[in-house]
Amino acid sequence: MTLRSTRFALALRRRSLYSLGSLVALAAALAGCGSDDGSPEAWSGGDSGVQADAATESSADVIVAPDAAAEASVDGGPDAPPYSVPDLLTHANPSFGSEPGVIFRWRADGTSTSPGTLSAGVETIEVKRAAPFSSFRYADFHGVTTGASPGYLGDKAIQLQPQGFTVQAWFRARSVNGYRTLFSNTGSNKGISLDIADGHLLVLFTTDDGGTAYRHKITDDTTAIEPQRWYSVAVSVTKRTDDLRVAFFVDGVRTKEQAVALDHGSVLMDSPELPAVAAEPNGGVLEGEGFDGAMHAVMAYNHPLSDDVLGSPFLRDGGRYYGMPSYHDYLVVPEPAGSSSADPPYSDRRINFARRIMLTDRDSRFHGIAKARTRIGIPLANDRYVPTGVAVAEDGKTMWLGMHYVATDGGNPDANATLLAEADLTTYRLRRVLRLSDATGAPITVPLGGLARAHGRVYATTGKQVLTFDPASAKAVAAPDPDMADAPEIHDLQASESFAVLATDAALAYDPDANALWVSAPSADEAFLDRYALTATGAIAKPSTASSDERLTPPASVRFVHGITPVALSGSSRCFLLASHDHEAVGAAKASRLNVWCEGRKYAAARIITAAGAEGLSLGPDGTLWAVSQSGAAYYQKRTKTQQWYDVLHPYVSGYDTSVLLEAVADCHKGDMTPYVGDIHSHTEYSDGIETPAVEFKKARDEVKLDFHIITDHSSKLTDAEYADCKKQALAVTKNGAFVGACGFEISIKPVGGGTLGHANILFADDFFPYPSSNSQYYDKLAACSGCIGQINHPASEKFTWENEALSTKAYQKLALCELNGATKDDALAKFHSLLAHDWRFGPSMNSDTHSNVPGNGGKRTGIFASSLDLASIKQAFEQRRTFAGNSGNGASVKLLAEECWMGARLQ
């Protein structure tokens, strides 16, 4: 057996904390273990046990799994993911149909993609915004609650898809009394609408209840909609396995979430009525429930947008969408046909949020994307500005972002000013926009290389110089527009001084311990960190064009450094976080790496993987590491190229928890261990196998020469007496140090309505119980089972795939094992890695799943390292993930230790 270190390196890049047991799955599975006689043996393309199951149980339906948050919200705790619903990537989800995307779009400036008619009595108002920003238009409706009402009526009916819908609206109401329609296509008790009802958002939709329309009316009673204030709101309805999830969002914050039982059906019923804005449609006319106030845009999607898109706060900037990613401005009818050569291919109506926006931690296009402590939508994106640096004030309440104008895919042809956006992190409001000029007064129109904050100043790099700005000296040139909510003041800010540095467009950071600036060049040829000392007032101490005060050279693996910040690590010399991404890999849209490197070390560790194009880092006083990506702004508003880069967009400032960067070891177990092999998934005549447990235990011991064997008959076919007898026979055959027998049971997770969501084992249980109807019920049972250990069975098998990969913190500790049998090698490993990417921590196993009294069939073995061969030690090995998996019989074992810790430990 040969282990290739490169494969371990691939695994290590997946997470900041990585279970060594998971690495051993890679080792055992990818190493190409030979059979007992040394001849090569192919990975089993399936196993007889799963095939036998298929004969007796119905195959799984295609089911969209419940979202992560449904379980996280129940579990709670520090391991709960920060966002409630993982994005449902439409290009990867066939249940959304062939054309997921925008089904209705109206905007007040007339560039709607949904043809229709604006009625009489509607005034279009243009708000002139201060340079460099374009004007803002909205329609003023004087809606009435009864009778004819002004609004917009589309000329084509819309059609939903089975998995839900989303409606967004940007508006300012004069009156919120009674019913005020934002969007509606309701008619004949069918269709959907988003309304204001007595000061609260209200969604209406209809499901098919056995051929009868059933109306659902759900109000966001948590958040009052106030008159004379601009809002960005949305409602998203998602069909899940057990219910319909309804979520309201106000200004990027999820304000209410409610589960709607499927007792009145799950099929959404369309209406033939034409879609309308600002009033109810009725047979081709607008009638009643009229919206009273200003409205800028309305969007409707035939699929649910996730919380990752709708549920992130944004820096309200007084723009068209107040900082929220729009994508809407550049839509045309029809959308461009695109290219089949793109990856994934794109075509009419399919360029949508779920495909364009890169997610913080659950993006299937990248492995190992880190979870963020918080994430904020960048400002000015809809005005075509891209962030190129970030700095946070000493008190953590103010953020500065360097913003560069990008009108096309190549730069700043209009010579618009480079901006410094000053944001209030306590209110998510953009206070000021500072138009920058250099020390001579010449406007700056090129991107900033980096930002840093110290001594009441903001430092910025451009070209081979560092500019010093004092925000207190900025001169106001335009007051906030009184007609726009949260519109910022416009100021001019000139650099007070500049000094030359050796790096071009350098990343920049302030080091409070040394009272110095560190700069680092985004170079492919040589990476270096230069230190420039500051005076007590923040001026450069020793201006020099020849050299810095000190130079450090990071490892050769760190190139294209676009962000730098010092970080304190216990017991280490000077350490830095370096944001690095490879410009040569733009076409492949590789994610950026946030490397930790300490002076004197030969290697850097990629502790955090973040969005493509990371530009700038800043460490806040609360330990939040802020990172921005220039992969935002104009790129998501259009698409002119087919590279994947143009499908990977991240218009956010992400804040990461630096506690994950600390040098720490968790779950480390040391000492002498011995390898043992066994089979922990098999069946007897007590369910749907052959022979008794006594016969199978003896065969496992005497013929197959296993060290341990656990029989797991199907709980749906097992009786109390049979389970008790199995445990009696296990005890009778057990001789510590020679052979250990035990019993558990296999559960099929069968939802109401048929099908399966997967199979799982429960080991070491005193009593068995019937199958659950949802993953959540299985997790509840496992969590409540004293001393039990869980295993996901054959998760990549074709007929009994494990459908819901979302992490459950309640089952995280006890669900310790995951099988690699039941599928081809590639499929099994892909599923195993996908589960790890959802933050499960598994030890690998491989078992026969025999129904024919052939323990360890095909050489399949679950291996452990244990201090002794007894039931308690086996259980402890499972709990601590000291397992390996293979199909080479009894002749091979794989062990892995690091820093004297056995596999199963979590190391930085």
JSON list of C-alpha atoms in Angstrom, two decimals, residues 87 89 91-92 354 359 361-367 369 644 834 837-838:
[
{"chain": "A", "resi": 87, "resn": "ASP", "atom": "CA", "xyz": [-28.12, 28.55, -1.57]},
{"chain": "A", "resi": 89, "resn": "LEU", "atom": "CA", "xyz": [-27.89, 26.55, -7.02]},
{"chain": "A", "resi": 91, "resn": "HIS", "atom": "CA", "xyz": [-27.85, 25.15, -12.43]},
{"chain": "A", "resi": 92, "resn": "ALA", "atom": "CA", "xyz": [-27.21, 22.14, -10.22]},
{"chain": "A", "resi": 354, "resn": "ALA", "atom": "CA", "xyz": [-28.19, 31.61, -7.46]},
{"chain": "A", "resi": 359, "resn": "LEU", "atom": "CA", "xyz": [-21.63, 32.19, -1.19]},
{"chain": "A", "resi": 361, "resn": "ASP", "atom": "CA", "xyz": [-19.45, 28.90, 2.93]},
{"chain": "A", "resi": 362, "resn": "ARG", "atom": "CA", "xyz": [-21.79, 26.66, 0.93]},
{"chain": "A", "resi": 363, "resn": "ASP", "atom": "CA", "xyz": [-20.79, 27.18, -2.68]},
{"chain": "A", "resi": 364, "resn": "SER", "atom": "CA", "xyz": [-20.54, 23.89, -4.55]},
{"chain": "A", "resi": 365, "resn": "ARG", "atom": "CA", "xyz": [-18.07, 25.42, -6.99]},
{"chain": "A", "resi": 366, "resn": "PHE", "atom": "CA", "xyz": [-15.38, 25.69, -4.32]},
{"chain": "A", "resi": 367, "resn": "HIS", "atom": "CA", "xyz": [-14.16, 23.43, -1.55]},
{"chain": "A", "resi": 369, "resn": "ILE", "atom": "CA", "xyz": [-14.89, 28.21, 1.68]},
{"chain": "A", "resi": 644, "resn": "GLN", "atom": "CA", "xyz": [-16.10, 30.86, -14.90]},
{"chain": "A", "resi": 834, "resn": "SER", "atom": "CA", "xyz": [-19.29, 16.71, 0.35]},
{"chain": "A", "resi": 837, "resn": "ALA", "atom": "CA", "xyz": [-17.63, 20.24, 3.41]},
{"chain": "A", "resi": 838, "resn": "HIS", "atom": "CA", "xyz": [-20.90, 20.62, 5.33]}
]
